[in-house]
Coordinates of C-alpha atoms and ligand atoms in Angstrom, one line a residue:
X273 CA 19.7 40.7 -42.9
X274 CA 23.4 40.3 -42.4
X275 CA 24.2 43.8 -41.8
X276 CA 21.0 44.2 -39.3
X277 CA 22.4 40.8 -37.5
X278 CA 26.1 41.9 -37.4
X279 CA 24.9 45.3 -35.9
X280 CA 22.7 43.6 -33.5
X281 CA 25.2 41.0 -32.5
X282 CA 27.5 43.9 -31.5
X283 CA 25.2 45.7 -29.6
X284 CA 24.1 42.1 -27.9
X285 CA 28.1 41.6 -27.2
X286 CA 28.5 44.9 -25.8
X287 CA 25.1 44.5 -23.7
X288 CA 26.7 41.5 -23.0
X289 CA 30.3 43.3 -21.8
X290 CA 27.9 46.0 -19.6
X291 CA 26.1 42.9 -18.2
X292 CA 29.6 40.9 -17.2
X293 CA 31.0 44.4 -16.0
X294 CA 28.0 44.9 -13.7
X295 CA 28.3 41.3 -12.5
X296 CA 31.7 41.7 -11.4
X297 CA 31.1 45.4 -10.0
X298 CA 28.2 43.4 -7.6
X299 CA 30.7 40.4 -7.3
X300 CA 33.4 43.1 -5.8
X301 CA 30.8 45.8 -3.9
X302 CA 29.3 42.1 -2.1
X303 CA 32.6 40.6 -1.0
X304 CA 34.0 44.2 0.4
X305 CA 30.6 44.2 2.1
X306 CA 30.7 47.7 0.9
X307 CA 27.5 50.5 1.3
X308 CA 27.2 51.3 -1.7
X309 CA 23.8 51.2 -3.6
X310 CA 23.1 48.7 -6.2
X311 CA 19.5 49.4 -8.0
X312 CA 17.4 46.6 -9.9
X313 CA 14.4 47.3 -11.7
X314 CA 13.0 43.5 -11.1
X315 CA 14.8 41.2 -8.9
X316 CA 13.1 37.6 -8.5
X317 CA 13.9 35.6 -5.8
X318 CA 13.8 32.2 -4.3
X319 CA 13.2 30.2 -7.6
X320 CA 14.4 26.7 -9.5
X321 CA 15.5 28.5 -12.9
X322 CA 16.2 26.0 -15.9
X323 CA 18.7 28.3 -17.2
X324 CA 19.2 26.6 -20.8
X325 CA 22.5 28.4 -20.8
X326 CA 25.0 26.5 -22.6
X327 CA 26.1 23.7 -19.8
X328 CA 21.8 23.5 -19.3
X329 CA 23.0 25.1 -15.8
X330 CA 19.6 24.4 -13.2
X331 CA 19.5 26.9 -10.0
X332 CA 18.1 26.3 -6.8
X333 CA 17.2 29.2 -4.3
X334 CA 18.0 31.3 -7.7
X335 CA 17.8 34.9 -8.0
X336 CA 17.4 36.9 -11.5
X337 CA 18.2 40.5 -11.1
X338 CA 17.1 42.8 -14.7
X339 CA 17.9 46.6 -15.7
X340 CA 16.2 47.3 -18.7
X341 CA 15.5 44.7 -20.4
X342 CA 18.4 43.0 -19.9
X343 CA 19.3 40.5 -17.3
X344 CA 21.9 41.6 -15.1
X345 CA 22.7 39.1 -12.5
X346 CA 21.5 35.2 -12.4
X347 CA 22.7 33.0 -9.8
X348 CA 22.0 31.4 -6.1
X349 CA 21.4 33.3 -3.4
X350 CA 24.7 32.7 -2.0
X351 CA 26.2 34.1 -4.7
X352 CA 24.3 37.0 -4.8
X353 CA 24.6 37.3 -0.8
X354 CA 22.2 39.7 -0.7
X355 CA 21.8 39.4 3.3
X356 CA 25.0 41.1 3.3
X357 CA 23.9 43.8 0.5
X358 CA 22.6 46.5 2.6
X359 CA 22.8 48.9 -0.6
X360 CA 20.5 46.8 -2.7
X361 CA 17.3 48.1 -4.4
X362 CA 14.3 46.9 -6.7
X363 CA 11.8 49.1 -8.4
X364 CA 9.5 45.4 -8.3
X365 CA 10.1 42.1 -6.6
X366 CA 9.0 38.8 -6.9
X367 CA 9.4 36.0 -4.4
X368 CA 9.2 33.0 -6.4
X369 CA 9.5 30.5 -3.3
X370 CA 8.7 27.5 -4.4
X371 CA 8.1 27.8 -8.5
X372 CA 10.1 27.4 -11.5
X373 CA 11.3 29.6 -13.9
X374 CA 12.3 29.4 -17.7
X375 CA 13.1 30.8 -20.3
X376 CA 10.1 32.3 -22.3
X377 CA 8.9 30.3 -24.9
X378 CA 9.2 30.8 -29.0
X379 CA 6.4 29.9 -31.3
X380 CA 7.9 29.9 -34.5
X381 CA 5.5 29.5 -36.4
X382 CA 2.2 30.7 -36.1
X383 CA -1.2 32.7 -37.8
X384 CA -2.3 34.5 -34.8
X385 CA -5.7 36.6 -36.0
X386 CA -6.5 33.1 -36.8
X387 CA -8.0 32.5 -33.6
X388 CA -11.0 34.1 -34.8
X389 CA -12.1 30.6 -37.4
X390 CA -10.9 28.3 -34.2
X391 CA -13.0 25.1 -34.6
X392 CA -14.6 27.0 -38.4
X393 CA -14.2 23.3 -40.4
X394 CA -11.7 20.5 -38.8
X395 CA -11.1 17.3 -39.4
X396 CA -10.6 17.5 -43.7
X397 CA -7.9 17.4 -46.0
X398 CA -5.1 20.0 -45.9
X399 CA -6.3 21.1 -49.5
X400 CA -10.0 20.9 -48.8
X401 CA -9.4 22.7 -45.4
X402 CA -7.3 25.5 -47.0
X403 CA -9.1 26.0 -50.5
X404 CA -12.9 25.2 -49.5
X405 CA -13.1 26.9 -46.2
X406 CA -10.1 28.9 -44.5
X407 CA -9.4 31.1 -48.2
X408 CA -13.5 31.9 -48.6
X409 CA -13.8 32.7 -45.1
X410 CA -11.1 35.1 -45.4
X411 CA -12.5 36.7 -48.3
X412 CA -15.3 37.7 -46.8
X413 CA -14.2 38.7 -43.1
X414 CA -10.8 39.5 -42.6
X415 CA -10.2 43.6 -42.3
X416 CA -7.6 45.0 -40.5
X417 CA -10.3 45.4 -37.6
X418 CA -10.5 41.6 -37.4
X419 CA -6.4 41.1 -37.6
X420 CA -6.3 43.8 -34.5
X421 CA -9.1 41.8 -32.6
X422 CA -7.9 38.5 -33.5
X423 CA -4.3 39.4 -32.7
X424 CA -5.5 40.5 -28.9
X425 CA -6.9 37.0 -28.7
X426 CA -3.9 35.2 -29.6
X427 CA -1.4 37.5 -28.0
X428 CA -3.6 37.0 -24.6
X429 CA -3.6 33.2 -25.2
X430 CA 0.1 33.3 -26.1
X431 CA 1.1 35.3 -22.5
X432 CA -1.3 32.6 -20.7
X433 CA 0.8 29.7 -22.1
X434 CA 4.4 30.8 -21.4
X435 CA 5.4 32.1 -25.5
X436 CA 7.4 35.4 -25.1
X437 CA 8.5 35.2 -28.8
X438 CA 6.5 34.3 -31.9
X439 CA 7.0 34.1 -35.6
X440 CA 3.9 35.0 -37.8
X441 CA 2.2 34.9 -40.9
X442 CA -0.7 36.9 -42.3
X443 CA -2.6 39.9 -43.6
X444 CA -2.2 43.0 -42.3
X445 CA 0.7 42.4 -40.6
X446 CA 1.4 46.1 -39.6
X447 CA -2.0 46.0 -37.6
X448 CA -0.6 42.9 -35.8
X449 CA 2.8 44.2 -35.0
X450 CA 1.2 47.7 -32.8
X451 CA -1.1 44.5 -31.3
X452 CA 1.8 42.8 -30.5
X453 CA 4.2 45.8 -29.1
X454 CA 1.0 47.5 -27.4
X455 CA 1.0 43.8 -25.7
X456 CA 4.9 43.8 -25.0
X457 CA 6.1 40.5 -26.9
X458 CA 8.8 39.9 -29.6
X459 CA 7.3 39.2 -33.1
X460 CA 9.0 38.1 -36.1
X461 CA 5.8 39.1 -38.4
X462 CA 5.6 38.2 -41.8
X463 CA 3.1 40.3 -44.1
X464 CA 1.8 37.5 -46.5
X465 CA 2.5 37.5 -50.3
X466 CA 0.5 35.0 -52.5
X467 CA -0.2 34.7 -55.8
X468 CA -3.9 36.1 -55.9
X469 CA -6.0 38.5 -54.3
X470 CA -5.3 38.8 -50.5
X471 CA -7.7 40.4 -48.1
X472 CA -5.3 43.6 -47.5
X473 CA -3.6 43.4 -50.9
X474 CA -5.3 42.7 -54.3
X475 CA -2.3 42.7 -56.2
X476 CA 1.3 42.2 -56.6
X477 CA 2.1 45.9 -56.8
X478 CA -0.4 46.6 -53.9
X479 CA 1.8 44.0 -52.2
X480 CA 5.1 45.1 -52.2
X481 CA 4.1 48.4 -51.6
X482 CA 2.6 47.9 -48.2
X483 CA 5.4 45.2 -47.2
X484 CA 7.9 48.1 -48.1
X485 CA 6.3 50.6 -45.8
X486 CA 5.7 48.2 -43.5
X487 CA 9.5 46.9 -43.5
X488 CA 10.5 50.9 -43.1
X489 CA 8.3 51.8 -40.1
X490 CA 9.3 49.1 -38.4
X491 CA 13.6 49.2 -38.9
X492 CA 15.2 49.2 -35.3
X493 CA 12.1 48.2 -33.5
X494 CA 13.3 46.5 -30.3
X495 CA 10.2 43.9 -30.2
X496 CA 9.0 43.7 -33.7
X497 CA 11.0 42.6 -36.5
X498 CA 8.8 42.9 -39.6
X499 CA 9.3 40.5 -41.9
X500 CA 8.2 39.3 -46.0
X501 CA 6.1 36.1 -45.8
X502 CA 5.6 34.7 -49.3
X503 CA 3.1 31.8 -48.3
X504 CA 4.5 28.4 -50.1
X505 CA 6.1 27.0 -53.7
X506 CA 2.3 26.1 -54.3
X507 CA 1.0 29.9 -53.6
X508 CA 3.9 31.5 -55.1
X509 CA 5.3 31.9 -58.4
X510 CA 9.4 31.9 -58.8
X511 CA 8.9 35.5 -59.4
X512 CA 6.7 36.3 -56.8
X513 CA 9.6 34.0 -54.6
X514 CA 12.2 36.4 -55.8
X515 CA 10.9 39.6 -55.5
X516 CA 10.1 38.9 -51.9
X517 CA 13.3 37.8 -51.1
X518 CA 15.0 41.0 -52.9
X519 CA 12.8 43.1 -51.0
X520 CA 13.4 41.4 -47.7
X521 CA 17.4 41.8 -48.5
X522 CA 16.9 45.2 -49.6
X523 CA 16.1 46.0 -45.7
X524 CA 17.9 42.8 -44.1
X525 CA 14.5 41.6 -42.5
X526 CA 13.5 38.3 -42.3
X527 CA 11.7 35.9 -44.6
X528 CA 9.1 33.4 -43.3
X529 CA 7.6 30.5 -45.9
X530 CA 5.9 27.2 -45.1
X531 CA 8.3 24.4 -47.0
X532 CA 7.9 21.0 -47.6
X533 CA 5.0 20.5 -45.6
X534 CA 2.6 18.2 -47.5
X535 CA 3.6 15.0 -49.8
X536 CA 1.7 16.4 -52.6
X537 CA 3.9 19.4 -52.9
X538 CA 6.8 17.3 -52.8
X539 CA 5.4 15.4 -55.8
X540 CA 4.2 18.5 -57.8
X541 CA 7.5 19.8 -57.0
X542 CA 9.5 16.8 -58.3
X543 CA 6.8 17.1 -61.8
X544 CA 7.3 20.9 -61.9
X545 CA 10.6 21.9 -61.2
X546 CA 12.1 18.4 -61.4
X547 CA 13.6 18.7 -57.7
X548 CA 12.5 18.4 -54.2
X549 CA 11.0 21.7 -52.7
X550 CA 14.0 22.8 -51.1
X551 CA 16.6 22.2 -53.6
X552 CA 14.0 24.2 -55.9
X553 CA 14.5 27.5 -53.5
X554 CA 18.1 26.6 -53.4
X555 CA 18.4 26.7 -57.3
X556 CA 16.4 30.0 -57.0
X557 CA 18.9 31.5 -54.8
X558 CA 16.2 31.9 -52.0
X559 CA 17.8 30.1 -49.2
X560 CA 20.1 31.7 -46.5
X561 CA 20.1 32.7 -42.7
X562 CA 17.4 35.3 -42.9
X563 CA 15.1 32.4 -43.7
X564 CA 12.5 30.6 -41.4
X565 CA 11.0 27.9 -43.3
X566 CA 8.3 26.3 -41.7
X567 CA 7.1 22.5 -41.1
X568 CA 10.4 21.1 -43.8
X569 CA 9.2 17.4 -43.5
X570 CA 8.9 16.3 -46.9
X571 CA 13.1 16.8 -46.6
X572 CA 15.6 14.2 -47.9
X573 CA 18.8 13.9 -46.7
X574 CA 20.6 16.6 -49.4
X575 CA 17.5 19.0 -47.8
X576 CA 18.9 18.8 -44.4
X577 CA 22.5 19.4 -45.2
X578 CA 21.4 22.1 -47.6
X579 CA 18.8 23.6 -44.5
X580 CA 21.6 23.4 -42.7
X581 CA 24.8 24.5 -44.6
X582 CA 22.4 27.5 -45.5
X583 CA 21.6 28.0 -42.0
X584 CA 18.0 28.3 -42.5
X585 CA 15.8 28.6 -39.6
X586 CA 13.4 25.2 -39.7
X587 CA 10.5 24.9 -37.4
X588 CA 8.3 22.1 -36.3
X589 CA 4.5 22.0 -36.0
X590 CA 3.7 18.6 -34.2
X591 CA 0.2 19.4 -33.8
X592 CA -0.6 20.9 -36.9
X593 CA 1.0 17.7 -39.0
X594 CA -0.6 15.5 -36.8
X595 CA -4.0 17.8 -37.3
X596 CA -3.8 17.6 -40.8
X597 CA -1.8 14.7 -41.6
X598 CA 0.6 16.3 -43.1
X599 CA 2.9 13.7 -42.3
X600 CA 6.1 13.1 -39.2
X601 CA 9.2 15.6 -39.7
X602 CA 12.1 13.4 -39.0
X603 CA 13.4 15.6 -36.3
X604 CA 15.7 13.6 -34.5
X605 CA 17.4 13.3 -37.7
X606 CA 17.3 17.0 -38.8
X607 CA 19.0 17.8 -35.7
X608 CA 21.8 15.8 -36.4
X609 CA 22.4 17.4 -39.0
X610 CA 23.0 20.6 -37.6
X611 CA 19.9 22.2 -38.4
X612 CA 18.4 24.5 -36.8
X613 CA 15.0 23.8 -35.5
X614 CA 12.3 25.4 -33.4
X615 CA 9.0 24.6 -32.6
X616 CA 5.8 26.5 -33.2
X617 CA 1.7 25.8 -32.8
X618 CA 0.5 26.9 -36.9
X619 CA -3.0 27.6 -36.9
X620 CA -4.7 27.9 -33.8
X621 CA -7.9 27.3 -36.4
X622 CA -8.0 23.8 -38.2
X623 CA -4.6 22.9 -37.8
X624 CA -4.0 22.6 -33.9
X625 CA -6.6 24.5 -32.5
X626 CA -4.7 26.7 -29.9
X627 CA -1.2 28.3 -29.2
X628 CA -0.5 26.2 -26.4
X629 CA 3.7 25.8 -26.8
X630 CA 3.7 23.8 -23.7
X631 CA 1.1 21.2 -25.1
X632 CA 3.2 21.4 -28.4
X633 CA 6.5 20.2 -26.2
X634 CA 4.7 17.2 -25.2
X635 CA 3.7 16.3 -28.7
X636 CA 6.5 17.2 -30.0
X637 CA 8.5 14.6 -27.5
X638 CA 5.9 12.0 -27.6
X639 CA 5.3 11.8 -31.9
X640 CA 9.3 11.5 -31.9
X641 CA 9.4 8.1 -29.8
X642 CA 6.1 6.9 -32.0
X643 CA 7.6 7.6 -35.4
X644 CA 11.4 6.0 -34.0
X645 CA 9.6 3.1 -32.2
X646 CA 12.3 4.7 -29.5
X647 CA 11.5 6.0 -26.2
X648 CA 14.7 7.8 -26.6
X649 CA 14.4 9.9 -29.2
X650 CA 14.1 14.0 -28.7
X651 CA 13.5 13.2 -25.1
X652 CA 11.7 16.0 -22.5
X653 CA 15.2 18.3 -22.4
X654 CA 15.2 18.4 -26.0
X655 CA 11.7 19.4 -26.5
X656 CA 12.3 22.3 -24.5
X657 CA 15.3 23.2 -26.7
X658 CA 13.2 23.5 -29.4
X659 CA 11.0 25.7 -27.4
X660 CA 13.8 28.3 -26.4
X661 CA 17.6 27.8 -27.2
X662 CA 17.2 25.9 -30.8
X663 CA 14.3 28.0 -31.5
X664 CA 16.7 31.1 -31.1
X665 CA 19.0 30.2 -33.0
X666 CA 16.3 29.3 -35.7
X667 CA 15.5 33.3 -35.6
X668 CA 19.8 33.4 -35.1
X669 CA 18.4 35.7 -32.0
X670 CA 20.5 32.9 -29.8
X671 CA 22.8 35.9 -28.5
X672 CA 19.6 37.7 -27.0
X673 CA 17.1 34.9 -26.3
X674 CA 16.7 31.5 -25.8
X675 CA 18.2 30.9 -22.1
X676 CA 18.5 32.7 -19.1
X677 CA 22.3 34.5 -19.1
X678 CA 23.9 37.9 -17.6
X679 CA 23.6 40.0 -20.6
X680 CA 20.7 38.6 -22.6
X681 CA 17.0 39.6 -23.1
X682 CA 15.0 39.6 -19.6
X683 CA 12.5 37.2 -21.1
X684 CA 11.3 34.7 -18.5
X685 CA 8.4 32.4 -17.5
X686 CA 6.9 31.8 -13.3
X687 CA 5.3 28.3 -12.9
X688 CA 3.1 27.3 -10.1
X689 CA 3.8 24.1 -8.7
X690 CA 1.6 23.9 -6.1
X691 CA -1.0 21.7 -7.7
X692 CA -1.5 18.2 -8.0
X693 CA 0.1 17.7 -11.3
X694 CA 3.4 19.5 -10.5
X695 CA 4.3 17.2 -7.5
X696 CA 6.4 15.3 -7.1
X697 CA 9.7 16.5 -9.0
X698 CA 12.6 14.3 -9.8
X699 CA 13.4 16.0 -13.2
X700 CA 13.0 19.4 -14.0
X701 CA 12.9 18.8 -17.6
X702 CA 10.3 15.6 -17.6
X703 CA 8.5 18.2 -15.4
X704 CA 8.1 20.9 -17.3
X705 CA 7.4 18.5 -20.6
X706 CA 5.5 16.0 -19.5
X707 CA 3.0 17.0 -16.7
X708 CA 2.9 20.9 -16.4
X709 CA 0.3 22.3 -18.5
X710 CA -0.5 26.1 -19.4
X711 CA -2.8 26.6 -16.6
X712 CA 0.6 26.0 -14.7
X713 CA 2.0 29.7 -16.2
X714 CA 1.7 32.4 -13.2
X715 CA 4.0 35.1 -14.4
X716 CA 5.5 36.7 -18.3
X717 CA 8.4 39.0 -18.4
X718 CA 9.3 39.8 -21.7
X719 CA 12.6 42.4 -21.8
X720 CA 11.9 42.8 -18.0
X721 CA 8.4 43.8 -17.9
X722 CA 5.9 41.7 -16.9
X723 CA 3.2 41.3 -19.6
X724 CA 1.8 38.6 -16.9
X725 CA 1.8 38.7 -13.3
X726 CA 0.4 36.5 -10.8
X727 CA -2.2 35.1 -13.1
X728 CA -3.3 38.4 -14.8
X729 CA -2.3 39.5 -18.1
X730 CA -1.5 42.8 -18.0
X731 CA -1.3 43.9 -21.3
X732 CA -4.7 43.0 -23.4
X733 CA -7.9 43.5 -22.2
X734 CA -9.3 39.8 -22.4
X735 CA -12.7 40.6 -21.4
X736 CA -13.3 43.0 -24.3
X737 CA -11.0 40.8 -26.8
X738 CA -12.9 37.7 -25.7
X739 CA -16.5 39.7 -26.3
X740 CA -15.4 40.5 -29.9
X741 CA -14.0 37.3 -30.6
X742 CA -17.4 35.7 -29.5
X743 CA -19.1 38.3 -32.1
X744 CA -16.7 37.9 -34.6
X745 CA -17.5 33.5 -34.7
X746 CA -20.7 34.5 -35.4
X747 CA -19.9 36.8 -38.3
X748 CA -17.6 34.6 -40.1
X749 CA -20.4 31.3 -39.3
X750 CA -23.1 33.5 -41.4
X751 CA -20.7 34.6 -43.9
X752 CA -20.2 31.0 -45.3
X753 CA -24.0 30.5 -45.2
X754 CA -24.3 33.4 -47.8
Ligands
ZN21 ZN1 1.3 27.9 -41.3

């Protein structure tokens, strides 16, 4: 992935350069009042923008000017002085008097087509859940049809709840990546190797070979970065471990596992291989920056300085372990030591049972202070770190997403807070953890186009993927009857 990142970071730094360059051509055309015409193609005005920029600068009277899908100014009004701009033009405008804006949020971790066995068996062991229901009712239902109907679902459900960015896991995966460009968000996706017969794949050889053509079509995609997803130590053979990572490397894409997620693979691990999960896949060579490794709480101290040294991408599921009593990450202490960690919803079926990232801030906050018997710990701002900046740099996409900057991705979030639970406001970030909800989402822009606007999504049909998924429930209800 090196080379891909190195070629991407330049093209971020010299986005970056165009960006600064335009700023100070705007800067210089403002103060000499000059008539000359500066064009937007989205200029939003009037908001409170949580930037998460590096000094966690918060605007008021903000303005965010795109081109692209780039951001090309950010800043108060003053600054901008657009009274005085007689030149200045937007292909779209959005008055945002009144609302908040931040950045879009990152699931990092998620099975999206999922949606489609929400509520299917809950409340049962991880094992029972996994082997007795979840990998049957796959068997029998999961097509690419249901990945490209389930995928609508989630991708509508995603837009509704703020997530501009998400990391997944699952069959099919090149179905779900057109769902998820036709929708307009940024997917890491992971096509799913396991060791036995998969709904798309029914063997090892069938595998690779569609993850290879997959990886191909996909190269230099600026939304979807396709990605190999061998499911878990448990699922995988050390074989089946390395040849996923070789291939991934072959065409510097990511690779997505779950790690360290229950205490019984931490035991069979320490019986097996005679080490702890991680330090397994460090032995193995597996471990390194194009990894993002979810859940990682069954981690020891020597984990997290490995997780980190290695720079793996880690990401948090509070709802999920929480669902399935999986156990508490120790975040609080992960972060200290330098890790990288996001956040992301898992399952929206069994394990959660939505891809609500702003309910999985609050959890997220709240299971930190129960597990440290400390109010303090994680807190609201660092919740929504987790949610943006740290779950950039868990996908090392920090140069192009994660906070609102001249220069990076246009990828953005309106809340309404003209409703009873917004009001009042003393802390933006308390706010945004603690007491805004979902239904507090108004308008998506992912890359500068909105994929929400004013309470409509714009880019999935949810009547007709709503229908289906009503259709499909009962399909996959009789199928388990049989
Ligand atoms: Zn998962």
């Amino acid at each position: 992935m090196k080379a891909n990142w190195s070629k991407r970071m330049r093209i971020s730094f010299l986005s970056a350069s165009f960006a600064v360059l335009t700023h100070l051509f705007l800067a210089h055309a403002v103060a000499a009042q000059t008539k000359q015409a500066v064009s937007f193609d989205l200029l939003v005005t009037n908001a409170t923008i949580v930037t998460m920029d590096p000094d966690r600068h918060v605007i008021d009277s903000g303005i965010i000017a795109t081109n692209g899908d780039t951001v090309t100014f950010i800043g108060t009004a003053s600054d901008f002085q657009m009274s005085s701009m007689k030149g200045v033009t937007a292909k779209q405008t959005i008055d945002a008097k009144g609302k908040l804006i931040m950045p879009g949020l990152i699931n990092g971790h998620t099975h999206i087509p999922m949606v489609l066995m929400r509520g299917l068996i809950d409340d049962v062991t991880l094992d029972d859940w996994l082997r007795k229901y979840i990998f049957p009712a796959e068997a029998k239902n999961v097509t690419e049809d249901f990945v490209r109907r389930g995928s609508r679902l989630g991708l509508a459900e995603m837009i509704r709840s703020g997530t501009t960015t998400f990391a997944d896991m699952y069959y099919f995966e090149d179905a779900e990546a057109e769902e998820a460009k036709a929708a307009g968000l940024r997917g890491f996706l992971g096509e799913t190797w396991i060791d036995f017969p998969a709904p798309d794949n029914k063997s090892n050889a069938e595998m690779a070979a569609y993850t290879e053509k997959f990886l191909k079509k996909w190269q230099g995609d600026p939304l979807i970065h396709a990605a190999v997803a061998p499911h878990s130590i448990y699922t995988c053979s050390e074989k089946t471990l390395r040849d996923a990572a070789a291939l991934a490397r072959k065409y510097h894409a990511p690779i997505l596992i779950h790690l360290a997620e229950m205490r019984k693979e931490l035991v069979d691990s320490l019986e097996k291989n005679g080490t702890t999960p991680v330090q397994y896949l460090e032995r193995i060579e597996f471990l390194g920056p194009d990894v993002l490794a979810a859940h990682c709480i069954w981690t020891d101290y020597t984990d997290m300085k490995i997780l980190a040294d290695r720079q793996v991408g880690c990401v948090h599921n509070p709802s999920s372990n929480m669902m399935l009593a999986s156990g508490v990450a120790p975040v609080v202490d992960q972060r200290a030591a330098g890790m990288r960690l996001g956040l992301g919803t898992d399952v929206p079926s069994g394990s959660n049972n939505d891809l609500d990232m702003m309910e999985e801030m609050d959890l997220a906050a709240k299971l930190q202070k129960a597990y440290r018997v400390d109010p303090r710990a994680l807190g609201a701002r660092g919740a929504l770190e987790m949610a943006t900046i740290e779950g950039a740099r868990a996908l090392h996409m920090e140069k192009e997403i994660g906070s609102l900057e001249t220069g990076k991705k246009a990828d953005f979030v309106i809340l309404n807070l003209d409703v009873p639970n917004a009001v009042p406001m003393f802390d933006v970030y308390s706010q945004i953890v603690y007491a805004l909800k979902a239904s507090e989402v108004e308008t998506v822009v992912v890359g500068g186009k909105p994929v929400m606007k004013a309470g409509k999504v714009l880019t999935v049909d949810e009547g007709q993927a709503i229908a289906k998924a009503v259709q499909y429930g009962k399909q996959v209800a009789t199928s388990l009857k049989n």
